[in-house]
Short mmCIF file of C-alpha atoms in Angstrom, two decimals:
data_model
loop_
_atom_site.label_atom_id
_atom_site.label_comp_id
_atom_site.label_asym_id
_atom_site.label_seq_id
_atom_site.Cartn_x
_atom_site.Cartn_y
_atom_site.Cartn_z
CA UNK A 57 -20.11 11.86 -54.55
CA UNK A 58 -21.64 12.25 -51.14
CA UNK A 59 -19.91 13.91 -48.31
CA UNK A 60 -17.87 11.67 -46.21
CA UNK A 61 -19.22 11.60 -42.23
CA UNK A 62 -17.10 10.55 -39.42
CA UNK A 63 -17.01 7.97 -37.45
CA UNK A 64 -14.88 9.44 -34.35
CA UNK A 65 -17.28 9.95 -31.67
CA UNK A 66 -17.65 13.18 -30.68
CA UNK A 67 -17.46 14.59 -26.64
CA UNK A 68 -21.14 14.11 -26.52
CA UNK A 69 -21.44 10.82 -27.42
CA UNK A 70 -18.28 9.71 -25.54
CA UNK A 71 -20.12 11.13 -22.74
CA UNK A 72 -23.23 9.57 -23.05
CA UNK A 73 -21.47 5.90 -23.94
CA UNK A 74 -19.00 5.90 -20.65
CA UNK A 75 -19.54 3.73 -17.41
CA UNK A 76 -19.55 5.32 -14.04
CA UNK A 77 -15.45 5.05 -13.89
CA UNK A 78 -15.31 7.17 -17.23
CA UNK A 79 -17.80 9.39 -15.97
CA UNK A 80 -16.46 10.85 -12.64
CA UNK A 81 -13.01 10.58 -14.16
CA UNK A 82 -13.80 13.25 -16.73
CA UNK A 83 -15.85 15.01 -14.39
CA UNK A 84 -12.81 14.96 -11.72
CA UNK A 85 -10.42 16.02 -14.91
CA UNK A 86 -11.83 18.33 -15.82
CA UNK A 87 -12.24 19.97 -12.28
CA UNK A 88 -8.80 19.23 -11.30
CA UNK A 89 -7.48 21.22 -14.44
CA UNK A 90 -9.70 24.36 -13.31
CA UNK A 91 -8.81 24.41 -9.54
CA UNK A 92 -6.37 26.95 -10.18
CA UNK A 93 -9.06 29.45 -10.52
CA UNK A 94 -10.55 28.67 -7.36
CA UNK A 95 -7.78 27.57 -5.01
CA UNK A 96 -4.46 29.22 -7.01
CA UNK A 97 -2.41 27.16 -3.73
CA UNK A 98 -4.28 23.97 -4.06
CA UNK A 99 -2.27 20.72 -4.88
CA UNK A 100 -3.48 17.16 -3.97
CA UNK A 101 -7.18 18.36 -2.57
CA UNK A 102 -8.41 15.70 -4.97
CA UNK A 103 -6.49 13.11 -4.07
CA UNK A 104 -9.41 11.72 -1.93
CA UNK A 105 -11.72 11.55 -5.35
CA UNK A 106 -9.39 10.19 -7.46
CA UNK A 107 -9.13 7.43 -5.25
CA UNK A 108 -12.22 6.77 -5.34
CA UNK A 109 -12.34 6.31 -9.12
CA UNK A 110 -9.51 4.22 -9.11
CA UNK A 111 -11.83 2.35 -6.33
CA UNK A 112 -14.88 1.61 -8.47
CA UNK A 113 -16.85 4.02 -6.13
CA UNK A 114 -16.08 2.39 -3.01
CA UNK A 115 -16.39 5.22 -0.25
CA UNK A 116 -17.52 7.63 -2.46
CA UNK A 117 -19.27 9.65 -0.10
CA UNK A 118 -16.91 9.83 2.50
CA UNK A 119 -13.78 10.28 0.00
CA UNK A 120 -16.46 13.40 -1.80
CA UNK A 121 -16.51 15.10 1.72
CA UNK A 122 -12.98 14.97 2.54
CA UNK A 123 -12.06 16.47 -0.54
CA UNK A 124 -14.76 19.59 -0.50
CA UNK A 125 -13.42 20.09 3.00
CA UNK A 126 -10.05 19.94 1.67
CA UNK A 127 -10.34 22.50 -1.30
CA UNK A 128 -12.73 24.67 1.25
CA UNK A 129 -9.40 25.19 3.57
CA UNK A 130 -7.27 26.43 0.76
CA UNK A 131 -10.12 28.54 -1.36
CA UNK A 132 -11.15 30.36 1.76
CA UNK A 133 -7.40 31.33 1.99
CA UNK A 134 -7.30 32.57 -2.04
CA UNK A 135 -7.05 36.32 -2.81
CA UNK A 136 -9.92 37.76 -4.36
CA UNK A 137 -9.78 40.30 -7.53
CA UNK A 138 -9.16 43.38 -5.43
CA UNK A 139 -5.69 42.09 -4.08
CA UNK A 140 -2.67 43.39 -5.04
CA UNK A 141 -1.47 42.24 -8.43
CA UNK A 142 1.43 40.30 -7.21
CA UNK A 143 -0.67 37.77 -5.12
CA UNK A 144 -2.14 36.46 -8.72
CA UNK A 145 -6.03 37.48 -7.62
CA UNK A 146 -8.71 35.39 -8.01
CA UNK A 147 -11.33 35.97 -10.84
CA UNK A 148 -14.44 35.56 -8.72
CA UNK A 149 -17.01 34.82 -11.64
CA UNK A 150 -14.51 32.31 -12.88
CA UNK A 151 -14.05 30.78 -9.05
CA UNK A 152 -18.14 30.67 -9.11
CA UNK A 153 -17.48 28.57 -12.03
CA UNK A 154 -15.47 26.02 -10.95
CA UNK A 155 -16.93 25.78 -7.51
CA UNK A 156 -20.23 24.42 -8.90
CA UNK A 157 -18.21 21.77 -10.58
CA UNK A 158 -17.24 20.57 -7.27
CA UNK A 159 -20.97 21.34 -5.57
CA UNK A 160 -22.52 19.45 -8.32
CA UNK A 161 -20.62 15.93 -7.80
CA UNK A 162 -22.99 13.33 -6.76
CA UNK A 163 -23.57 11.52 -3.51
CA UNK A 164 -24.28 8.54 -5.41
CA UNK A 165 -21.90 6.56 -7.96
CA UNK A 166 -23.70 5.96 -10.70
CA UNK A 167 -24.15 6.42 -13.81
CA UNK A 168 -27.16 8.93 -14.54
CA UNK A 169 -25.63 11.30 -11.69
CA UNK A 170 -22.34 10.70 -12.65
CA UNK A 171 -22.85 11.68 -16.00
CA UNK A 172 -24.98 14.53 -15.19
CA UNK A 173 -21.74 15.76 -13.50
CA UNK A 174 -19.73 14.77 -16.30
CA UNK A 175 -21.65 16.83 -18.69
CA UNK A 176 -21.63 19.77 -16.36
CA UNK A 177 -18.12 19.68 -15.83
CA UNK A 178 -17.24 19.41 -19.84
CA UNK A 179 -18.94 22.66 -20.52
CA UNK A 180 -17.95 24.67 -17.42
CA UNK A 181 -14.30 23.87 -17.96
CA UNK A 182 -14.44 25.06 -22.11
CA UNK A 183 -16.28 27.88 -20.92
CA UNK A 184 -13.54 28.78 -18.27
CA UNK A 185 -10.78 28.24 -20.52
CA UNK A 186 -12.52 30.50 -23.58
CA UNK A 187 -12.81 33.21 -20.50
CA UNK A 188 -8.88 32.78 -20.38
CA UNK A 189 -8.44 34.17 -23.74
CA UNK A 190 -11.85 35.88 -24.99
CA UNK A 191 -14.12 37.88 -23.24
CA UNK A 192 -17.38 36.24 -22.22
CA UNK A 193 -20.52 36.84 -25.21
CA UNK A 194 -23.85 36.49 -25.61
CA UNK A 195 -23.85 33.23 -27.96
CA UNK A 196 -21.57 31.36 -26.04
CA UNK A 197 -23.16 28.95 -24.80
CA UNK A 198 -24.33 27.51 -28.05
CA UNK A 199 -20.69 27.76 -29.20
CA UNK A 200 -19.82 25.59 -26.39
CA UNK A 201 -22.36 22.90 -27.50
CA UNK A 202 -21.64 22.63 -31.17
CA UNK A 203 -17.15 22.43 -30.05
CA UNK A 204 -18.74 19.87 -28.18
CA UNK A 205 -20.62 17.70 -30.91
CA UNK A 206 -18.62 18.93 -33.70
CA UNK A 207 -15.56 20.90 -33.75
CA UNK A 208 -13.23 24.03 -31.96
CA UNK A 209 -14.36 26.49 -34.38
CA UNK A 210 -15.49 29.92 -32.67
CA UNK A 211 -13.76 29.18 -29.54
CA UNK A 212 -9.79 29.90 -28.48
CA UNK A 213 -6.94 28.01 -28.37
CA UNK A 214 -7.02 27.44 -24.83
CA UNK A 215 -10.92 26.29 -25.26
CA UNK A 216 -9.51 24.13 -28.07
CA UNK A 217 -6.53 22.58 -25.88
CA UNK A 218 -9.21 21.80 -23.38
CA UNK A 219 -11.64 20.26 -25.54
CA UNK A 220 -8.82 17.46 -26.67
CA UNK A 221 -8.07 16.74 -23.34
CA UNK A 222 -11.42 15.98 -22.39
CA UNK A 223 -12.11 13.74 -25.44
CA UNK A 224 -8.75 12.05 -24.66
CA UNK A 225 -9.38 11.25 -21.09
CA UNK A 226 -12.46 9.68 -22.14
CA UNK A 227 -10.77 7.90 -25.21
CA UNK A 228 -8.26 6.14 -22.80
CA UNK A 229 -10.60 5.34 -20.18
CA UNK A 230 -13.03 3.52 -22.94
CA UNK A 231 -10.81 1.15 -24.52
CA UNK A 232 -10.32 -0.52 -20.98
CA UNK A 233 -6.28 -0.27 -21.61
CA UNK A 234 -4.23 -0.90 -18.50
CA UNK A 235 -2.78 2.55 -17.53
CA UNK A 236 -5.76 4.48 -18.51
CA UNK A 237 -6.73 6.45 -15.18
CA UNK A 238 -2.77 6.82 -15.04
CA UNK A 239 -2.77 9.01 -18.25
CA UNK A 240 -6.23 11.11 -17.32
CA UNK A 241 -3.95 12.08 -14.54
CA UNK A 242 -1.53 13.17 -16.50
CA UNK A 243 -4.26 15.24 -18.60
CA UNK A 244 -5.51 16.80 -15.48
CA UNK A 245 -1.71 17.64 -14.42
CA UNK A 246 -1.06 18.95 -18.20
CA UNK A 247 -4.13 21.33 -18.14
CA UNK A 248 -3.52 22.53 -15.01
CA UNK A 249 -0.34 23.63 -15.49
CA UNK A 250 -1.66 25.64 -18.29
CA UNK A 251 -4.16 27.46 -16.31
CA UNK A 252 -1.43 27.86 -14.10
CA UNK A 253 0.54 29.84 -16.61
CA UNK A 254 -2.43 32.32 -17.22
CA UNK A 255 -2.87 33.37 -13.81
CA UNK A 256 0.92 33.97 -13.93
CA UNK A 257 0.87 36.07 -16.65
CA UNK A 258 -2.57 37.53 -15.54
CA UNK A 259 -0.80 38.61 -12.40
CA UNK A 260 2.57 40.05 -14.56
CA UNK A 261 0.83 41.92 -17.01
CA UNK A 262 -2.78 43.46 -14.65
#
């Protein structure tokens, strides 16, 4: 007998099939779930981005400004790693990190940009949440890739978590179901309260 393939799309090719709505909402997931490690006081910074999604675009630009401005004021305001433990410090490599996933959003809605973004997003936020529970190493970036076009194996459960989340929100958003940006909220609001739980214990057990 041959070996049976599957036919579930993997995060790649969910990436590379998505219009410019699916796009910049995983992209915008994906960031919203990592704030934490930029801007631990951070709540609706987004908003203005998410709006924009649910908007088909419209304002982009304007709506992409607001929010960096927005997320500026509260990450200039974040403790850095030599505070005192009980201010939950922020990891600066892992700030870096999620910084550039907010830099790297496009000007422009559409789709090569957006997905450019999209991709860039995907792999910062697995490699963030495999920092969360593994040290950093030398092969991780191709570990990243092949969770990405095949399966979790070599990364940690956090990594894992994150990787079904990002396949979801683009699952929901492709089948054109009413509700769909709804629930990639949700997924953003889910992961980020798990991130928020590390930096708790982080700041309970440094």
């Amino acid at each position: 007998m041959s070996p049976t393939t599957s036919t579930t799309p993997n995060l790649v090719e969910l990436i590379a099939r998505a219009d410019e709505r699916g796009l910049a909402a995983a992209a915008l997931a994906c960031l919203d779930r990592c704030l934490p490690l930029l801007a631990p006081e951070a709540t609706d910074q987004l908003r203005p981005l998410w709006l924009g999604v649910a908007r088909a675009g419209d304002g982009w630009p304007d709506r992409l400004a607001e929010a960096r401005s927005a997320v500026a004021a509260v990450a200039d305001t974040a403790p850095v790693d030599a505070a005192p433990v009980d201010t939950a410090p922020v990891d600066t490599e892992e700030a870096a990190l999620v910084r550039r996933m907010l830099d790297e959003a496009p000007g422009t809605w559409a789709s090569g940009p957006l997905r450019e973004w999209a991709d860039t997003c995907s792999l910062a936020a697995l490699e963030l949440h495999h920092r969360l529970c593994a040290a950093p190493s030398p092969g991780l970036a191709e570990v990243l890739e092949r969770c990405r076009t095949g399966g979790p194996e070599g990364v940690g459960p956090l990594a894992d978590g994150e990787l079904r989340r990002q396949v979801r929100v683009l699952e929901v958003l492709a089948d054109g179901a009413a509700g769909g940006l709804r629930r990639a909220l949700d997924l953003a609001a889910e992961g980020r309260r798990v991130v928020q739980a590390v930096r708790s214990r982080r700041a309970r057990t440094a």
